Amino acid sequence: MNPENLPLEARIQRLEDTESIRTLKSRYHTYVNDTDFDRVGSLFAADASLNLGYLMPDQNAIVGRENIQAAFSGMKTSTSQSQLKQFLHSHIVELTGPHTASGTGMLYACYGVHADAYVVAGKYSEDYVRVDGTWLFKTMDLALYFTVPLSVGWAGPKRHYLVNSGQETHDYDPLLPNPAV
C-alpha cells in the first residue's frame, strides 16, 4: 500500500518512526564526536553487528551490543587516534515493517592519527529494529570511498591509507572518477 493512502494516524506514525531513526543516527555521531564512547553500545540491539570496513582490525564485524560497547570504550584510551569528527548527510530511511527499517547515509569525517590529519568519506548502510518501543541499530556497515592524509588529498591514485585489516585495496587512475563501493 502506498503510504499516502494510509490513514492519517498511520502516516503520522511513519513520520515519527522515521524521525526517531534519524535521531538515533545523529545520536551515534554525536556520541562519537563528543568522545562519549561509553554510551555508543546503548544504540545497538543485543544481537547487532557493526562493520566499519577496512578500519576494522581483522576484517570481521563486531557482533553483539556488549562487544560493540567494549570496542568503543577501548577508543577512550587510544593514543593513536587523537581526533575523530564525523559528519553525516543524505540520510535516507525506509520503513520495511512495523518494527524494522533500513537506511543509508553519506559520511564525511576528519581524523587525527598521531600528528597527521586525514579526510574520510564513505557510505553507511544500516538496518534498524524497534525493541520495546525504541529504535536501535541492527546492522551498521561502512563502505569507505577514501581515507587519505589531508596533505595528499583524495583525488590521487591512492585513496585508502587507514587500512587496519590487512585488506587489499586498489589504486585509481587520478583522472577517472572513484568507482562506487
Tab-separated table of C-alpha atoms in Angstrom:
chain	number	residue	atom	x	y	z
A	1	MET	CA	0.000	0.000	0.000
A	2	ASN	CA	1.221	3.447	-0.893
A	3	PRO	CA	1.983	5.443	2.326
A	4	GLU	CA	-0.098	8.357	1.021
A	5	ASN	CA	-3.146	6.066	1.035
A	6	LEU	CA	-2.740	5.147	4.694
A	7	PRO	CA	-4.971	6.627	7.383
A	8	LEU	CA	-3.678	9.823	8.947
A	9	GLU	CA	-2.668	8.104	12.216
A	10	ALA	CA	-0.556	5.552	10.307
A	11	ARG	CA	1.085	8.310	8.263
A	12	ILE	CA	1.942	10.223	11.433
A	13	GLN	CA	3.403	7.049	12.958
A	14	ARG	CA	5.611	6.579	9.872
A	15	LEU	CA	6.884	10.149	10.207
A	16	GLU	CA	7.571	9.683	13.921
A	17	ASP	CA	9.388	6.404	13.274
A	18	THR	CA	11.496	7.953	10.527
A	19	GLU	CA	12.412	10.891	12.750
A	20	SER	CA	13.251	8.547	15.647
A	21	ILE	CA	15.645	6.620	13.399
A	22	ARG	CA	17.266	9.828	12.161
A	23	THR	CA	17.707	10.904	15.788
A	24	LEU	CA	19.273	7.507	16.563
A	25	LYS	CA	21.785	8.019	13.751
A	26	SER	CA	22.528	11.599	14.832
A	27	ARG	CA	22.986	10.450	18.417
A	28	TYR	CA	25.562	7.862	17.276
A	29	HIS	CA	27.653	10.540	15.562
A	30	THR	CA	27.224	12.953	18.474
A	31	TYR	CA	28.484	10.329	20.951
A	32	VAL	CA	31.486	9.591	18.731
A	33	ASN	CA	32.280	13.261	18.117
A	34	ASP	CA	31.977	14.090	21.812
A	35	THR	CA	34.112	11.027	22.758
A	36	ASP	CA	31.160	9.792	24.796
A	37	PHE	CA	32.134	6.243	23.812
A	38	ASP	CA	30.590	4.588	26.879
A	39	ARG	CA	27.098	5.385	25.554
A	40	VAL	CA	27.509	4.096	21.980
A	41	GLY	CA	26.556	0.500	22.799
A	42	SER	CA	23.157	1.594	24.086
A	43	LEU	CA	22.200	2.473	20.495
A	44	PHE	CA	22.542	-1.122	19.262
A	45	ALA	CA	20.259	-4.150	19.580
A	46	ALA	CA	21.538	-7.009	21.731
A	47	ASP	CA	22.442	-9.090	18.653
A	48	ALA	CA	23.560	-6.207	16.416
A	49	SER	CA	26.569	-6.267	14.123
A	50	LEU	CA	28.981	-3.461	13.267
A	51	ASN	CA	31.392	-3.499	10.319
A	52	LEU	CA	33.475	-0.411	9.576
A	53	GLY	CA	35.177	-1.879	6.519
A	54	TYR	CA	38.953	-1.893	6.394
A	55	LEU	CA	39.073	0.301	9.501
A	56	MET	CA	38.292	-2.896	11.441
A	57	PRO	CA	41.363	-4.617	12.917
A	58	ASP	CA	40.604	-8.051	11.446
A	59	GLN	CA	38.027	-7.525	8.669
A	60	ASN	CA	35.326	-9.144	10.829
A	61	ALA	CA	32.168	-7.490	12.064
A	62	ILE	CA	31.775	-6.952	15.778
A	63	VAL	CA	28.674	-8.858	16.875
A	64	GLY	CA	26.629	-8.171	19.984
A	65	ARG	CA	25.910	-4.994	21.927
A	66	GLU	CA	28.416	-5.836	24.657
A	67	ASN	CA	31.234	-6.413	22.151
A	68	ILE	CA	30.365	-3.230	20.257
A	69	GLN	CA	30.357	-1.308	23.526
A	70	ALA	CA	33.717	-2.789	24.537
A	71	ALA	CA	35.248	-1.756	21.190
A	72	PHE	CA	34.067	1.844	21.574
A	73	SER	CA	35.032	2.041	25.250
A	74	GLY	CA	38.523	0.960	24.196
A	75	MET	CA	38.765	4.022	21.980
A	76	LYS	CA	38.860	6.253	25.073
A	77	THR	CA	42.426	5.202	25.788
A	78	SER	CA	43.680	5.024	22.198
A	79	THR	CA	46.805	7.112	21.781
A	80	SER	CA	46.994	6.711	18.003
A	81	GLN	CA	43.689	8.449	17.350
A	82	SER	CA	43.713	11.958	18.725
A	83	GLN	CA	40.644	13.401	16.990
A	84	LEU	CA	37.597	11.904	15.357
A	85	LYS	CA	34.822	14.075	13.970
A	86	GLN	CA	32.127	12.594	11.739
A	87	PHE	CA	29.500	14.388	9.698
A	88	LEU	CA	26.532	12.514	8.293
A	89	HIS	CA	24.409	13.765	5.448
A	90	SER	CA	21.821	12.498	2.961
A	91	HIS	CA	20.339	10.053	5.485
A	92	ILE	CA	17.582	8.086	3.778
A	93	VAL	CA	15.291	5.903	5.908
A	94	GLU	CA	12.904	3.291	4.539
A	95	LEU	CA	10.440	1.609	6.867
A	96	THR	CA	10.246	-2.063	5.927
A	97	GLY	CA	7.775	-3.220	8.574
A	98	PRO	CA	6.175	-2.074	11.811
A	99	HIS	CA	9.375	-2.838	13.743
A	100	THR	CA	12.042	-2.830	11.015
A	101	ALA	CA	13.676	-0.293	8.721
A	102	SER	CA	16.749	0.188	6.592
A	103	GLY	CA	18.755	3.231	5.680
A	104	THR	CA	21.796	4.751	4.066
A	105	GLY	CA	23.793	7.820	4.898
A	106	MET	CA	26.860	9.508	3.487
A	107	LEU	CA	29.839	10.129	5.755
A	108	TYR	CA	32.464	12.836	5.697
A	109	ALA	CA	34.934	12.656	8.569
A	110	CYS	CA	38.113	14.252	9.833
A	111	TYR	CA	40.532	12.063	11.795
A	112	GLY	CA	43.693	12.902	13.643
A	113	VAL	CA	46.077	9.965	13.767
A	114	HIS	CA	49.142	10.860	15.800
A	115	ALA	CA	50.046	14.252	14.297
A	116	ASP	CA	48.546	13.571	10.855
A	117	ALA	CA	45.185	14.854	9.645
A	118	TYR	CA	43.054	12.562	7.459
A	119	VAL	CA	39.873	13.092	5.492
A	120	VAL	CA	37.490	10.179	5.144
A	121	ALA	CA	34.374	9.615	3.071
A	122	GLY	CA	32.058	6.651	2.799
A	123	LYS	CA	28.541	5.331	2.796
A	124	TYR	CA	26.753	3.747	5.746
A	125	SER	CA	24.188	1.010	5.094
A	126	GLU	CA	22.108	0.075	8.105
A	127	ASP	CA	19.190	-1.945	9.362
A	128	TYR	CA	17.149	-0.804	12.339
A	129	VAL	CA	14.829	-2.640	14.684
A	130	ARG	CA	12.284	-1.400	17.212
A	131	VAL	CA	12.781	-3.074	20.593
A	132	ASP	CA	10.349	-2.269	23.394
A	133	GLY	CA	9.261	0.869	21.552
A	134	THR	CA	12.811	2.153	20.898
A	135	TRP	CA	14.570	2.149	17.515
A	136	LEU	CA	18.074	0.612	17.615
A	137	PHE	CA	20.756	-0.359	15.112
A	138	LYS	CA	20.505	-3.974	13.983
A	139	THR	CA	23.378	-3.757	11.489
A	140	MET	CA	25.788	-0.969	10.608
A	141	ASP	CA	28.138	-1.356	7.639
A	142	LEU	CA	30.502	1.269	6.273
A	143	ALA	CA	31.877	1.206	2.720
A	144	LEU	CA	34.813	3.587	2.502
A	145	TYR	CA	35.372	5.759	-0.570
A	146	PHE	CA	38.679	7.135	0.703
A	147	THR	CA	40.806	7.626	3.818
A	148	VAL	CA	43.620	9.975	2.838
A	149	PRO	CA	46.023	12.350	4.533
A	150	LEU	CA	44.803	15.912	4.222
A	151	SER	CA	48.196	16.884	2.807
A	152	VAL	CA	47.804	14.354	-0.045
A	153	GLY	CA	44.150	14.897	-0.936
A	154	TRP	CA	41.588	12.408	-2.146
A	155	ALA	CA	41.885	12.707	-5.934
A	156	GLY	CA	45.197	10.878	-6.341
A	157	PRO	CA	45.665	7.252	-7.297
A	158	LYS	CA	45.997	6.047	-3.685
A	159	ARG	CA	42.793	6.634	-1.730
A	160	HIS	CA	42.962	4.122	1.109
A	161	TYR	CA	45.601	4.861	3.745
A	162	LEU	CA	43.979	3.845	7.052
A	163	VAL	CA	43.788	0.111	6.299
A	164	ASN	CA	43.857	-1.704	9.649
A	165	SER	CA	42.544	-5.069	8.485
A	166	GLY	CA	45.240	-6.047	6.022
A	167	GLN	CA	42.551	-5.952	3.346
A	168	GLU	CA	43.963	-5.250	-0.093
A	169	THR	CA	42.802	-2.010	-1.672
A	170	HIS	CA	43.444	-0.921	-5.227
A	171	ASP	CA	44.757	2.325	-6.650
A	172	TYR	CA	42.798	4.546	-9.023
A	173	ASP	CA	43.613	6.497	-12.128
A	174	PRO	CA	43.586	10.054	-10.744
A	175	LEU	CA	41.808	11.329	-13.857
A	176	LEU	CA	38.828	8.966	-13.543
A	177	PRO	CA	36.003	9.136	-11.015
A	178	ASN	CA	36.193	6.877	-7.989
A	179	PRO	CA	34.043	3.817	-8.727
A	180	ALA	CA	31.142	3.162	-6.375
A	181	VAL	CA	31.981	0.870	-3.485
